[in-house]
Coordinates of N, CA and C in Angstrom, one line a residue:
M2 N 30.2 7.6 48.5 CA 29.7 6.5 48.7 C 29.2 5.2 48.2
V3 N 29.9 4.6 47.8 CA 29.6 3.5 47.0 C 29.2 2.2 47.9
I4 N 27.6 1.8 47.6 CA 27.3 0.5 48.7 C 26.8 -1.0 47.6
G5 N 27.3 -1.6 47.7 CA 27.2 -3.2 46.8 C 26.5 -4.3 47.6
N6 N 25.3 -4.7 47.9 CA 24.8 -5.5 48.6 C 24.6 -6.3 47.6
A7 N 24.7 -8.0 48.1 CA 24.9 -8.7 47.2 C 24.0 -10.3 47.9
K8 N 25.0 -11.2 48.7 CA 24.4 -11.8 49.8 C 23.0 -11.1 50.7
Y9 N 21.6 -11.9 49.3 CA 20.6 -12.3 49.8 C 20.3 -13.3 50.1
P10 N 19.6 -14.2 51.8 CA 19.6 -15.2 51.6 C 18.5 -15.7 51.5
D11 N 17.8 -15.0 50.7 CA 16.2 -15.7 49.6 C 17.2 -16.4 48.1
A12 N 18.1 -15.6 47.8 CA 19.0 -15.8 47.0 C 19.6 -16.9 46.6
D13 N 19.2 -17.7 45.6 CA 20.4 -19.4 45.4 C 21.9 -18.4 45.3
A14 N 22.2 -17.7 45.2 CA 23.7 -17.3 45.1 C 24.1 -15.8 45.2
P15 N 25.0 -15.9 45.4 CA 24.9 -14.0 45.8 C 24.7 -13.5 44.1
L16 N 24.5 -11.9 44.3 CA 24.4 -11.8 43.0 C 25.4 -11.3 42.5
K17 N 25.7 -11.2 40.7 CA 27.4 -10.6 41.0 C 27.6 -9.4 40.5
E18 N 26.4 -9.1 39.5 CA 25.8 -7.6 39.6 C 26.4 -6.1 40.5
P19 N 25.8 -6.4 41.8 CA 26.4 -4.9 42.3 C 27.7 -5.1 43.5
I20 N 28.1 -6.4 43.2 CA 29.6 -5.8 43.4 C 30.8 -5.3 42.6
N21 N 30.4 -6.1 41.5 CA 30.9 -5.8 40.2 C 30.9 -4.2 39.6
D22 N 28.9 -3.9 39.7 CA 28.9 -2.5 39.6 C 29.8 -1.4 40.4
A23 N 29.8 -2.0 41.8 CA 30.1 -1.4 42.9 C 31.6 -0.9 42.8
R24 N 32.7 -2.1 42.3 CA 33.4 -1.5 42.0 C 34.1 -0.8 41.5
D25 N 33.1 -1.2 39.7 CA 33.6 -0.3 38.8 C 33.3 0.5 39.0
V26 N 32.0 1.9 39.4 CA 31.6 3.1 40.1 C 33.3 3.3 41.2
A27 N 33.4 2.6 41.6 CA 34.4 3.5 42.7 C 35.0 3.9 42.3
D28 N 36.0 2.8 40.7 CA 37.5 2.9 40.7 C 37.2 4.5 39.4
E29 N 36.0 4.2 39.2 CA 35.8 5.2 38.1 C 35.6 6.5 38.6
L30 N 35.2 6.6 39.7 CA 35.0 8.3 40.7 C 35.9 8.5 41.2
K31 N 36.9 7.6 41.8 CA 38.6 7.7 42.3 C 39.3 8.3 41.1
R32 N 39.3 7.7 39.7 CA 40.4 8.3 38.7 C 39.2 9.8 38.5
D33 N 38.6 10.5 38.6 CA 38.0 11.7 38.8 C 38.4 12.3 40.0
G34 N 38.8 11.4 40.7 CA 39.5 12.6 41.9 C 38.0 13.0 43.2
F35 N 37.8 12.0 43.6 CA 36.6 11.8 44.1 C 37.5 11.0 45.4
N36 N 37.2 11.3 46.8 CA 37.3 10.4 47.5 C 35.9 9.6 47.7
V37 N 37.0 8.1 47.5 CA 35.2 7.2 47.7 C 35.1 6.1 49.0
D38 N 34.3 6.2 49.5 CA 33.7 5.6 50.8 C 33.3 3.9 50.6
T39 N 34.0 3.1 50.4 CA 33.4 2.2 50.1 C 33.6 1.1 51.9
G40 N 34.0 1.1 52.8 CA 33.5 0.9 53.7 C 32.4 0.9 54.4
R41 N 31.9 2.1 54.4 CA 30.8 1.4 54.8 C 29.4 1.2 54.4
K42 N 28.8 -0.3 54.8 CA 28.2 -1.2 54.3 C 26.9 -1.6 54.5
P43 N 26.0 -0.5 54.9 CA 24.7 -0.7 55.2 C 23.8 -1.8 54.8
Q44 N 24.2 -3.2 55.0 CA 23.2 -4.1 54.6 C 22.1 -4.9 55.8
R45 N 22.2 -4.0 57.1 CA 21.1 -4.7 58.1 C 19.8 -3.9 57.8
R46 N 18.6 -4.6 58.5 CA 17.5 -3.8 58.9 C 18.2 -2.6 59.9
G47 N 18.9 -3.0 61.2 CA 19.3 -1.8 61.7 C 20.1 -0.7 61.6
D48 N 20.5 -1.1 60.2 CA 21.7 -0.1 59.7 C 22.0 1.6 59.6
A49 N 20.0 1.1 59.5 CA 19.4 2.5 58.4 C 19.9 4.1 59.7
P50 N 20.4 3.9 60.5 CA 20.5 5.2 61.1 C 21.7 5.7 60.7
R51 N 22.8 4.6 60.5 CA 23.9 4.9 60.4 C 24.4 5.6 58.3
L52 N 23.2 4.6 57.9 CA 23.7 5.3 56.8 C 22.6 6.8 56.3
R53 N 21.6 6.9 57.2 CA 21.6 8.0 56.9 C 22.4 9.1 57.6
Q54 N 23.0 9.0 58.8 CA 24.0 9.7 59.0 C 25.0 10.0 58.6
A55 N 25.3 8.4 58.2 CA 26.8 8.7 56.5 C 26.0 9.4 55.2
L56 N 25.4 9.6 55.2 CA 24.6 10.1 54.0 C 24.0 12.0 54.4
C57 N 24.3 12.2 54.9 CA 23.5 13.4 55.2 C 25.2 14.3 56.2
Q58 N 25.8 13.8 56.3 CA 27.0 14.2 56.9 C 27.5 15.7 56.4
D59 N 27.5 15.5 55.0 CA 27.9 16.7 54.4 C 27.1 18.5 54.6
Q60 N 28.0 19.7 54.1 CA 27.5 20.9 54.6 C 26.5 21.6 53.3
A61 N 26.0 22.3 53.6 CA 25.6 22.9 52.4 C 26.5 23.7 51.3
G62 N 26.6 23.3 49.6 CA 27.6 23.7 48.6 C 27.9 22.8 49.2
S63 N 28.1 21.3 49.4 CA 29.4 20.3 49.3 C 28.6 19.2 48.0
V64 N 29.3 18.8 47.4 CA 29.2 17.7 46.1 C 29.4 16.7 46.4
R65 N 29.0 15.5 46.5 CA 28.3 13.9 47.0 C 28.0 12.9 45.9
A66 N 28.1 12.5 45.6 CA 27.4 11.1 44.8 C 27.4 9.8 45.3
D67 N 26.4 9.2 45.5 CA 26.2 8.0 46.5 C 25.3 7.1 45.7
F68 N 26.1 5.9 45.4 CA 25.6 5.0 44.7 C 25.1 3.6 45.1
L69 N 23.7 2.9 45.5 CA 23.3 2.7 45.8 C 22.8 0.9 45.0
L70 N 23.6 -0.6 44.9 CA 23.6 -0.9 43.7 C 23.0 -2.5 45.2
G71 N 22.1 -3.4 44.4 CA 21.5 -4.3 45.1 C 20.1 -4.2 44.6
F72 N 19.3 -5.2 45.6 CA 17.7 -5.3 45.0 C 17.0 -3.8 46.1
G73 N 16.5 -3.7 45.5 CA 15.8 -2.0 46.1 C 13.8 -2.5 45.2
V74 N 12.9 -1.9 45.6 CA 12.0 -1.6 45.4 C 11.1 -0.7 45.0
Q75 N 9.7 0.0 45.2 CA 9.1 1.4 45.1 C 7.9 0.9 46.3
S76 N 7.5 1.3 46.7 CA 6.0 1.5 47.7 C 5.6 2.5 47.4
S77 N 3.9 2.7 47.5 CA 3.5 4.6 47.8 C 4.5 5.5 47.2
R78 N 4.9 5.5 46.2 CA 5.5 6.3 45.1 C 7.1 6.4 46.6
Q79 N 7.5 5.3 46.9 CA 8.7 5.9 46.9 C 10.0 5.0 47.3
S80 N 11.1 4.9 46.7 CA 11.6 3.7 46.6 C 12.8 3.6 48.0
Y81 N 12.8 2.1 47.7 CA 13.3 1.7 49.6 C 14.7 0.9 48.1
M82 N 15.8 1.2 49.4 CA 16.6 -0.1 49.2 C 16.6 -0.9 49.9
I83 N 16.9 -2.8 49.6 CA 16.1 -3.6 50.8 C 17.8 -3.9 51.1
P84 N 17.6 -4.0 52.8 CA 18.8 -4.5 52.8 C 18.8 -6.0 53.2
I85 N 20.5 -7.1 53.0 CA 20.3 -8.1 52.6 C 19.6 -9.2 53.7
D86 N 19.2 -8.9 55.4 CA 18.9 -9.4 56.0 C 17.5 -9.1 56.0
A87 N 16.4 -7.8 55.3 CA 15.2 -7.4 54.9 C 14.5 -9.3 55.1
Q88 N 13.3 -8.7 55.6 CA 12.0 -10.1 55.6 C 10.5 -9.6 54.7
I89 N 10.8 -9.1 53.1 CA 10.1 -8.8 53.1 C 8.3 -9.3 52.7
W90 N 7.9 -9.1 53.4 CA 6.6 -10.4 52.5 C 5.3 -9.4 52.1
T91 N 5.0 -8.4 53.0 CA 4.4 -6.8 52.6 C 4.4 -5.7 52.3
E92 N 3.7 -4.3 51.7 CA 5.0 -3.1 51.6 C 4.3 -2.7 53.0
A93 N 3.9 -2.7 53.8 CA 4.4 -2.3 55.2 C 5.6 -3.6 55.8
D94 N 6.1 -4.3 55.3 CA 7.5 -4.7 55.7 C 8.7 -3.6 54.8
V95 N 8.3 -3.6 53.8 CA 9.4 -2.9 52.8 C 9.3 -1.3 53.4
R96 N 7.8 -0.3 54.3 CA 8.7 0.4 54.7 C 9.5 0.4 56.2
H97 N 9.2 -0.8 56.8 CA 9.8 -1.5 58.2 C 11.5 -1.5 57.9
D98 N 11.5 -2.4 56.9 CA 12.6 -3.0 57.0 C 13.8 -2.0 55.6
G99 N 12.8 -1.2 54.9 CA 13.9 -0.8 53.6 C 14.3 0.9 54.2
F100 N 15.3 0.7 53.6 CA 16.3 2.5 53.7 C 15.1 3.1 53.2
S101 N 14.1 4.2 53.4 CA 13.4 5.3 52.3 C 14.8 6.0 51.7
L102 N 14.5 6.1 49.9 CA 16.0 6.7 49.4 C 15.3 8.3 49.5
E103 N 13.9 8.5 49.6 CA 13.3 9.8 49.5 C 13.6 10.5 51.1
T104 N 13.5 10.0 51.9 CA 13.7 10.4 53.5 C 15.2 10.4 53.2
I105 N 16.3 9.6 52.9 CA 17.4 10.1 53.4 C 17.5 11.7 52.0
L106 N 17.7 11.4 51.1 CA 17.3 13.1 49.8 C 16.8 14.3 50.8
G107 N 15.3 14.0 51.7 CA 15.0 15.0 52.0 C 15.9 15.7 53.3
E108 N 16.2 14.6 53.9 CA 17.7 15.3 55.0 C 18.4 15.6 54.4
I109 N 19.0 15.3 53.7 CA 20.5 16.3 52.8 C 19.8 17.4 52.6
N110 N 18.3 17.4 51.8 CA 18.3 18.4 51.3 C 18.0 19.6 52.7
S111 N 17.5 18.9 53.5 CA 17.2 19.9 54.6 C 18.6 20.8 55.4
R112 N 19.8 19.7 55.3 CA 20.9 20.7 55.5 C 22.0 21.3 54.5
G113 N 20.6 21.5 53.4 CA 21.6 23.1 52.4 C 22.0 21.9 50.8
A114 N 22.7 21.1 51.4 CA 23.6 20.7 50.5 C 22.4 19.6 49.0
A115 N 22.4 20.0 47.4 CA 22.2 19.5 47.0 C 21.8 18.0 47.2
S116 N 20.6 17.6 46.2 CA 20.1 15.9 46.2 C 19.6 15.8 44.9
R117 N 20.1 14.4 44.1 CA 19.0 14.3 43.3 C 19.5 13.1 42.9
S118 N 18.0 12.1 42.8 CA 17.9 10.7 42.4 C 17.8 10.2 41.2
R119 N 19.0 9.0 40.8 CA 18.1 8.5 39.6 C 18.4 7.0 39.8

């Protein structure tokens, strides 16, 4: 799965890098024979369950590469992807509105699939 979030309401203009990078990563993965899902773009605060479900659908022994491009932040030693409609003013807002990558990786590992975050 390749996700590029670019249109954040507080930004003066859409970010160019996440969209271009997502396209480049998706093209390279396709050239290497991967099936690439670019259709699921969880960009809203309410999409966290759908993102977790999509990322955790693999079974033990499967190989998966996920690229999440856009704004991210660390809070309390956890990394969060920030959806485009997040209202982040305090650290509690990060935990409420962001997608915790460590939580998602933990769910992937609990299903028996190996995961690595970079």
